[in-house]
PDB file of C-alpha atoms in Angstrom:
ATOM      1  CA  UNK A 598      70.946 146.316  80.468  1.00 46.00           C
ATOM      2  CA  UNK A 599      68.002 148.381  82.203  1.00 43.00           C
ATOM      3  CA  UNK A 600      70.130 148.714  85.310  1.00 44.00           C
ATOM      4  CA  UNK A 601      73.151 149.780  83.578  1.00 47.00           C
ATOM      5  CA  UNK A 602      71.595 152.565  81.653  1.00 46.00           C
ATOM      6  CA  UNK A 603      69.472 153.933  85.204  1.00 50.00           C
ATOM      7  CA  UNK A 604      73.106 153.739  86.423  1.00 53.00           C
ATOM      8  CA  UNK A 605      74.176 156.100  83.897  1.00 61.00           C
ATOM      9  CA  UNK A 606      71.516 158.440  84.368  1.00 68.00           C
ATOM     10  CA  UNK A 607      71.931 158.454  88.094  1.00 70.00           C
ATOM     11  CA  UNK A 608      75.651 159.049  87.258  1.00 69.00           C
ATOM     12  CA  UNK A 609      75.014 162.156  84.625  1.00 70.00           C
ATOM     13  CA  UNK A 610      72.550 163.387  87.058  1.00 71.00           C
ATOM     14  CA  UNK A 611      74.796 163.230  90.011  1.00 72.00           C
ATOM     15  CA  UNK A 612      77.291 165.051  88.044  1.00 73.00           C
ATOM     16  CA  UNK A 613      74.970 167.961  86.783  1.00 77.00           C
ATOM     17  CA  UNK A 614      73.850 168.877  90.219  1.00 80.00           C
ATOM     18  CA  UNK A 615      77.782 168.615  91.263  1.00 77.00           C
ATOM     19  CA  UNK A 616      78.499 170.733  88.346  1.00 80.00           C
ATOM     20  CA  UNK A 617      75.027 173.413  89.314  1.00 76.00           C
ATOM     21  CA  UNK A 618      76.727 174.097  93.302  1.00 79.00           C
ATOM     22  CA  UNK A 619      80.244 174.280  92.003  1.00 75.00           C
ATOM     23  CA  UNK A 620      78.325 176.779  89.869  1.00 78.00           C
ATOM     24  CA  UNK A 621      76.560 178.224  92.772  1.00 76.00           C
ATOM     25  CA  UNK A 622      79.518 178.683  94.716  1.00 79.00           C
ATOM     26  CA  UNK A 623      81.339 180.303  92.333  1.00 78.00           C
ATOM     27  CA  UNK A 624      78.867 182.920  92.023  1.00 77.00           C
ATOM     28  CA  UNK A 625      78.480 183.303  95.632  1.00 78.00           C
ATOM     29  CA  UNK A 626      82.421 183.838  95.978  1.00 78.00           C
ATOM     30  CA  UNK A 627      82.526 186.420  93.057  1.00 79.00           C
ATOM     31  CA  UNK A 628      79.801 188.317  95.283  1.00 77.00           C
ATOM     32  CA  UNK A 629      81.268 188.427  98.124  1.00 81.00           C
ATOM     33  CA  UNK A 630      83.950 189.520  96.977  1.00 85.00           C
ATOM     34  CA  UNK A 631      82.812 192.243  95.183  1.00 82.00           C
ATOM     35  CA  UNK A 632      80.963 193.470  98.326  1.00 82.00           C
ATOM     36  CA  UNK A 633      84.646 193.733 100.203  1.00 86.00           C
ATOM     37  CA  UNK A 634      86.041 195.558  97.206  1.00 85.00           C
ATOM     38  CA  UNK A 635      82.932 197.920  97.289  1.00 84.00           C
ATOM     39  CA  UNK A 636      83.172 197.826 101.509  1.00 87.00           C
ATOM     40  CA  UNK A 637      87.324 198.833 101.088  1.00 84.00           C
ATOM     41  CA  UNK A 638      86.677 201.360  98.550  1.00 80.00           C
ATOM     42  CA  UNK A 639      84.120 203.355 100.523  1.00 82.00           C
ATOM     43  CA  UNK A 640      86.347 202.975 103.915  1.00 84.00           C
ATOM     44  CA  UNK A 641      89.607 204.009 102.039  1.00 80.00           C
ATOM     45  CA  UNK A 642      87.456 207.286 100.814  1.00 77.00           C
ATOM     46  CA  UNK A 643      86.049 208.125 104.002  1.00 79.00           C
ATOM     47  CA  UNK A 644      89.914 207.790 105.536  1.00 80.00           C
ATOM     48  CA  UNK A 645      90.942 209.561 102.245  1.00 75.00           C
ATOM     49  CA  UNK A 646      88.713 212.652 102.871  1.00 72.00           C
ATOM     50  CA  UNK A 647      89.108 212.680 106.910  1.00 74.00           C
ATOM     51  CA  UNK A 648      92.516 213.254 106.089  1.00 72.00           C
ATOM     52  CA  UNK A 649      91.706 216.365 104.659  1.00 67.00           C
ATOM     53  CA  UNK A 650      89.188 217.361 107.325  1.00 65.00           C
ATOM     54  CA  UNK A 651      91.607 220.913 107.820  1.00 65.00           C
ATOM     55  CA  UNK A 652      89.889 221.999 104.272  1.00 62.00           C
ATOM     56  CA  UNK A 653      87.080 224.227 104.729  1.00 66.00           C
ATOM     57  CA  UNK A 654      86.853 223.580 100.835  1.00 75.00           C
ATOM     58  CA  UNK A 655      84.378 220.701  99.891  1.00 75.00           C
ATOM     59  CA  UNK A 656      85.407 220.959  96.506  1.00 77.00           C
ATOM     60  CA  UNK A 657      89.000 221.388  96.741  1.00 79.00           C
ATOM     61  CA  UNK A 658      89.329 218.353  99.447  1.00 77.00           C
ATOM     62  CA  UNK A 659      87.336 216.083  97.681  1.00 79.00           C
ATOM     63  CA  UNK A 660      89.606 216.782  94.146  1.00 81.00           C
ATOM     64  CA  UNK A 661      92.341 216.008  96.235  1.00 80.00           C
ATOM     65  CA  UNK A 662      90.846 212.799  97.254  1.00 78.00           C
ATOM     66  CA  UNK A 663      90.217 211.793  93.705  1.00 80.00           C
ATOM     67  CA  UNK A 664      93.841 212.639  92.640  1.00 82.00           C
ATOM     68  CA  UNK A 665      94.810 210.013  95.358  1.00 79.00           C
ATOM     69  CA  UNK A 666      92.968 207.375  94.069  1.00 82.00           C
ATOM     70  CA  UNK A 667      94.140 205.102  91.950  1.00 85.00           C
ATOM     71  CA  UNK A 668      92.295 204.493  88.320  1.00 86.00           C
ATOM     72  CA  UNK A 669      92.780 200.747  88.825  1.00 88.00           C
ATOM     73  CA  UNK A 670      90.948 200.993  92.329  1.00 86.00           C
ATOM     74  CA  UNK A 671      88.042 202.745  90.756  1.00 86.00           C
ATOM     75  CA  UNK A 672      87.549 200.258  87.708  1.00 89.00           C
ATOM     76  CA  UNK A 673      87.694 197.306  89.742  1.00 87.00           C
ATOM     77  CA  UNK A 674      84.887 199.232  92.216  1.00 87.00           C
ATOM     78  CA  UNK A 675      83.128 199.854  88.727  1.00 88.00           C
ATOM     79  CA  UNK A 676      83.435 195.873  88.264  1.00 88.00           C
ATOM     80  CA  UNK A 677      82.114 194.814  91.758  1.00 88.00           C
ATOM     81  CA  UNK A 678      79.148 197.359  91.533  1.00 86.00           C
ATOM     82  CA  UNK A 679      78.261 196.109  87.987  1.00 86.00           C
ATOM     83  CA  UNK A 680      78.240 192.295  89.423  1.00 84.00           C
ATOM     84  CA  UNK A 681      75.976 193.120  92.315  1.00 85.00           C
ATOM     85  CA  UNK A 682      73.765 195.386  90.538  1.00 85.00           C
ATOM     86  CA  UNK A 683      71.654 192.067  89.226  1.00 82.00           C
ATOM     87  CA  UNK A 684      71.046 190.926  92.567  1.00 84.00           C
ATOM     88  CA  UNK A 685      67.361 190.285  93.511  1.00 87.00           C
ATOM     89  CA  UNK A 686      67.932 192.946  96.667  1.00 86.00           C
ATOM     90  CA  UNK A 687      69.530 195.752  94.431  1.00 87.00           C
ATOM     91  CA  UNK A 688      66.795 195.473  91.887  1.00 89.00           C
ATOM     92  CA  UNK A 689      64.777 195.789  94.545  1.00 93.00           C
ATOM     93  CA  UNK A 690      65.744 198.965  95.505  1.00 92.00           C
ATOM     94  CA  UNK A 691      65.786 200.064  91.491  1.00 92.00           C
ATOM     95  CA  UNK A 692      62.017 199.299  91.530  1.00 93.00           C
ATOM     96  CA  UNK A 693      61.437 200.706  94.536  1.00 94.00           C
ATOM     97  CA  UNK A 694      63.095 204.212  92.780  1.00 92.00           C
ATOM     98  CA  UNK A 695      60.921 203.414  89.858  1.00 92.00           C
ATOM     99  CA  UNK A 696      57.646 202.871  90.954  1.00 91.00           C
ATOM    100  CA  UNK A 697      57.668 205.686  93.990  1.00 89.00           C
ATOM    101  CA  UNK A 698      58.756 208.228  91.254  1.00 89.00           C
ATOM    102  CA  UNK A 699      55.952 207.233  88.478  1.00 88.00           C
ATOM    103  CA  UNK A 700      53.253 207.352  91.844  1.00 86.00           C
ATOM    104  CA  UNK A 701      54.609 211.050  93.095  1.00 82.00           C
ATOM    105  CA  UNK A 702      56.272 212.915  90.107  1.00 81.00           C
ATOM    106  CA  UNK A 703      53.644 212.780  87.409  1.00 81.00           C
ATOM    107  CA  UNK A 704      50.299 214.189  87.067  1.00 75.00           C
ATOM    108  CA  UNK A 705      48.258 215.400  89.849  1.00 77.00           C
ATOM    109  CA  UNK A 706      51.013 214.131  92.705  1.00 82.00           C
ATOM    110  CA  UNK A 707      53.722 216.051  90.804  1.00 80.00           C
ATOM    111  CA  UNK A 708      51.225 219.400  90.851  1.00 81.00           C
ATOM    112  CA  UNK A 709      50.509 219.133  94.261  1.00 83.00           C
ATOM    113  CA  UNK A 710      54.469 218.603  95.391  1.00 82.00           C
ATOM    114  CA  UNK A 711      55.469 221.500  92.886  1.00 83.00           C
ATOM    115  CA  UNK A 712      52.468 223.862  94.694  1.00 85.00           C
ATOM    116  CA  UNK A 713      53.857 222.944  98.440  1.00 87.00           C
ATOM    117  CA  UNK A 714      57.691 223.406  96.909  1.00 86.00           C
ATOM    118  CA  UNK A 715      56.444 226.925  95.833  1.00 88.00           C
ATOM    119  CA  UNK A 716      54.759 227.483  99.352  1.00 89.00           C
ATOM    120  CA  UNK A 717      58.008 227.375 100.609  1.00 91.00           C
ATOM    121  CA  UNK A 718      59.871 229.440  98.628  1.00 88.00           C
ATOM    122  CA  UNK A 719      57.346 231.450  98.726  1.00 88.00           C
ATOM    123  CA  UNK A 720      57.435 232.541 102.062  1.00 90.00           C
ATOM    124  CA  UNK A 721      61.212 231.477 102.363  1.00 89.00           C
ATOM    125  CA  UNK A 722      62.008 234.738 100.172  1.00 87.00           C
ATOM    126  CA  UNK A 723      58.800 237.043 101.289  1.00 88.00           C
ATOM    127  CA  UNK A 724      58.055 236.155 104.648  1.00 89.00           C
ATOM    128  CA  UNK A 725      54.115 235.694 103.806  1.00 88.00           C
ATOM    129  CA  UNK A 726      51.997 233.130 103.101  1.00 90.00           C
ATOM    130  CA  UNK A 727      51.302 232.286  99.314  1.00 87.00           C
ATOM    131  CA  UNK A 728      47.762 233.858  98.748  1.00 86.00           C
ATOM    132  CA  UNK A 729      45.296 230.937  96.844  1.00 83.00           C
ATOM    133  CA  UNK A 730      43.383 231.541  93.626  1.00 82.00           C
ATOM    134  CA  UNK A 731      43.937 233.672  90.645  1.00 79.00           C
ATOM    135  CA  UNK A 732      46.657 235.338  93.064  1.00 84.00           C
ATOM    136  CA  UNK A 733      48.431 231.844  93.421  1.00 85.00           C
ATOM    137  CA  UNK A 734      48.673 231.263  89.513  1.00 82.00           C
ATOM    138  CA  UNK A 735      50.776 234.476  89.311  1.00 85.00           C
ATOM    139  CA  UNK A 736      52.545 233.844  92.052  1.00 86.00           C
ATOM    140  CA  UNK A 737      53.427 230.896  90.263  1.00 85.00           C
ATOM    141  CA  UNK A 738      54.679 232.374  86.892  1.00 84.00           C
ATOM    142  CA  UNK A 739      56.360 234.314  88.403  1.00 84.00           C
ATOM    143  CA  UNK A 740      58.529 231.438  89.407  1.00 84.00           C
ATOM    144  CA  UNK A 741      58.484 230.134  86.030  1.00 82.00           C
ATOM    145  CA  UNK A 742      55.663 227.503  87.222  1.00 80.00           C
ATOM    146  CA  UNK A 743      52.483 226.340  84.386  1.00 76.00           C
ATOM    147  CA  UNK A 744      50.605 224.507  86.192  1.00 72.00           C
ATOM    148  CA  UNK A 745      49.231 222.919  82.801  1.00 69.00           C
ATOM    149  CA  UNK A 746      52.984 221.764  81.907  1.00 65.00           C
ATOM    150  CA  UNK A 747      52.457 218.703  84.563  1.00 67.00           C
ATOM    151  CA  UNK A 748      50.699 215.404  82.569  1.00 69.00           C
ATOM    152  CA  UNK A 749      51.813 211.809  82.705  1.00 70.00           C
ATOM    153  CA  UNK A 750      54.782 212.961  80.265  1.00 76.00           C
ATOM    154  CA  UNK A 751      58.443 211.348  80.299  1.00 85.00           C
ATOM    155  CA  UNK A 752      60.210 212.061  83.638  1.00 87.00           C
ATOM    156  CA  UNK A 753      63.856 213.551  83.416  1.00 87.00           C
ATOM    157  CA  UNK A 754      66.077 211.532  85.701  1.00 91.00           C
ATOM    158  CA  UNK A 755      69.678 212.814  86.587  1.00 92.00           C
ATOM    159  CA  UNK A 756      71.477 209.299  87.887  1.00 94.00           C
ATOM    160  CA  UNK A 757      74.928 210.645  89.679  1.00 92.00           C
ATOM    161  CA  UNK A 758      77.327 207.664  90.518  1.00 89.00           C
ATOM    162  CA  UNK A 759      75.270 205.870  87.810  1.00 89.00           C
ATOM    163  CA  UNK A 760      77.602 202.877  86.914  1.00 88.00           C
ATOM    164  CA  UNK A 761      75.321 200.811  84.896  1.00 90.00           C
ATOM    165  CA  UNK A 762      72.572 203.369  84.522  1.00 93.00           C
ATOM    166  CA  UNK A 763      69.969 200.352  85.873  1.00 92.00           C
ATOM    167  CA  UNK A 764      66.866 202.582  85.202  1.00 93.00           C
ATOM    168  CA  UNK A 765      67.340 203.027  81.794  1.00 92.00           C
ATOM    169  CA  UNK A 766      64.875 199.907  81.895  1.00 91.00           C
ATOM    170  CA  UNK A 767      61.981 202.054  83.433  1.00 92.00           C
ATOM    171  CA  UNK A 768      60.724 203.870  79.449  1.00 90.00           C
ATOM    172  CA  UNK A 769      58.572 206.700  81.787  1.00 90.00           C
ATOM    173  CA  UNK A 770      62.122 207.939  82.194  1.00 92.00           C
ATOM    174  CA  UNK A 771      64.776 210.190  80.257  1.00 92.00           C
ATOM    175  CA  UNK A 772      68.118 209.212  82.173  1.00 93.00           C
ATOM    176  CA  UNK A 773      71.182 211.185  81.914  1.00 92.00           C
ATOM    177  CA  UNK A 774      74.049 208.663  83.895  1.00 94.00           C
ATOM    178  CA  UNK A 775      76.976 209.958  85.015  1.00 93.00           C
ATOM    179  CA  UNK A 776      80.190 208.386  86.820  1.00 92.00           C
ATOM    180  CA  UNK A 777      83.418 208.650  87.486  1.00 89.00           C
ATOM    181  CA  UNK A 778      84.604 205.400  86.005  1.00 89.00           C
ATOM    182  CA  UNK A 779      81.733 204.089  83.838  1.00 91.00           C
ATOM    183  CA  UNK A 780      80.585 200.577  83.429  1.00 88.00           C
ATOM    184  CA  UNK A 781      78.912 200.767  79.836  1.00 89.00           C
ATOM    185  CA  UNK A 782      78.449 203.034  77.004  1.00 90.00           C
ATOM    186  CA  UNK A 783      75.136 203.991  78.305  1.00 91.00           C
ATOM    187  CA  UNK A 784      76.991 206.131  80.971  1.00 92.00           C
ATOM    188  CA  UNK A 785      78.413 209.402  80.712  1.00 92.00           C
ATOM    189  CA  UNK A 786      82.381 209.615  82.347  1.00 91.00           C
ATOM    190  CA  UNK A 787      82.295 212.908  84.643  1.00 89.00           C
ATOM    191  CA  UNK A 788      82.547 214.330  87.735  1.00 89.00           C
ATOM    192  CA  UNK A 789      79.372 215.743  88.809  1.00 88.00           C
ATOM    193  CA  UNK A 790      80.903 218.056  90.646  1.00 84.00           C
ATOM    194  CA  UNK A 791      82.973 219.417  88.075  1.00 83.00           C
ATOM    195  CA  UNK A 792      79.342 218.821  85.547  1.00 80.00           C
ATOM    196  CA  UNK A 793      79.045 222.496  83.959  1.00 77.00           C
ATOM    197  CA  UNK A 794      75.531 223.207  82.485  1.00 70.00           C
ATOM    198  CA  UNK A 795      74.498 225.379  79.605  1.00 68.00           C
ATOM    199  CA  UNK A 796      71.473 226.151  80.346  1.00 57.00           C
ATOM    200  CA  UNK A 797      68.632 225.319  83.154  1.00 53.00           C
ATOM    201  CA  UNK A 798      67.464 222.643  81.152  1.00 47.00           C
ATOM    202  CA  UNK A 799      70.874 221.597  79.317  1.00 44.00           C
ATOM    203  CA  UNK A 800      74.109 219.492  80.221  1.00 41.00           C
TER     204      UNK A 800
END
């Protein structure tokens, strides 16, 4: 009787971990090919938008690539990139985003990148070197720059080609997602290119 019952638990063992890689495989095949639909779609736009290379219209050639493409094509890309966009190696790169934007666009990192920024245009539009000081701080409003506006406060993220908008998780941002063929609610369907803005500060 002892032997018959650690049969049956070798048994309902053996058939979980059959059960787990059939599992496993599954997922693996799903992945892969979602990463040939996503691979396809970006060759088949490249090819779509050579095409066009006689164009010296950005705009106007890539309309006409979008009017070529086939709503079907893009939700199924939509599909494949909201399947991969789990993956330990994606998330990766969402954390890398993340954390290199909460170390260089807030506080005292965000001040000194605005200042150089300024530097530049600075001397982009005058020719001359931004003077330092008092002198610098006017400079500076001119631009429309208060130095006092940058604290540790909410960062405004733009997320173009969003999908899944995957940083809404980070709550040190304010995400507006866009896309073309959205993959939830929490993404806006547009065409950035097409995105008209009423103000400086206003989509």
């Amino acid at each position: 009787e002892i032997l018959k019952k650690g049969t049956n638990k070798i048994d309902d063992l053996l058939i979980d971990i059959e059960s787990y890689l059939h599992e496993l495989e599954q997922k693996r095949d799903r992945g892969v090919k979602a990463g040939r639909i996503i691979t396809f779609h970006h060759q088949k736009l490249r090819t779509e938008t050579k095409s066009l290379e006689n164009s010296t219209d950005d705009l106007k050639r890539w309309d006409r690539t979008i009017e070529k493409t086939d709503p079907k094509e893009l939700k199924k890309y939509a599909n494949a990139m909201s399947l991969l966009s789990d993956k330990p190696w994606v998330r990766a790169g969402y954390d890398y985003i993340i954390n290199h934007a909460l170390t260089n666009l807030r506080g005292e990192n965000l001040e000194r990148y605005v200042r150089k920024a300024a530097r530049k245009r600075h001397f982009s539009t005058t020719g001359q070197m931004m003077p330092k000081g008092q002198s610098e701080k006017l400079c500076l409003k001119e631009m429309g720059i208060e130095l006092s506006d940058f604290g540790n406060e909410t960062i405004k993220v733009i997320d173009i080609g969003s999908c899944t908008n995957p940083l809404e998780i980070c709550q040190h941002f304010d995400v507006t997602a866009i896309d073309l063929e959205p993959n939830n609610d929490l993404v806006h369907k547009a065409d950035f290119l097409k995105l008209e803005t009423k103000s400086d500060k206003i989509i």
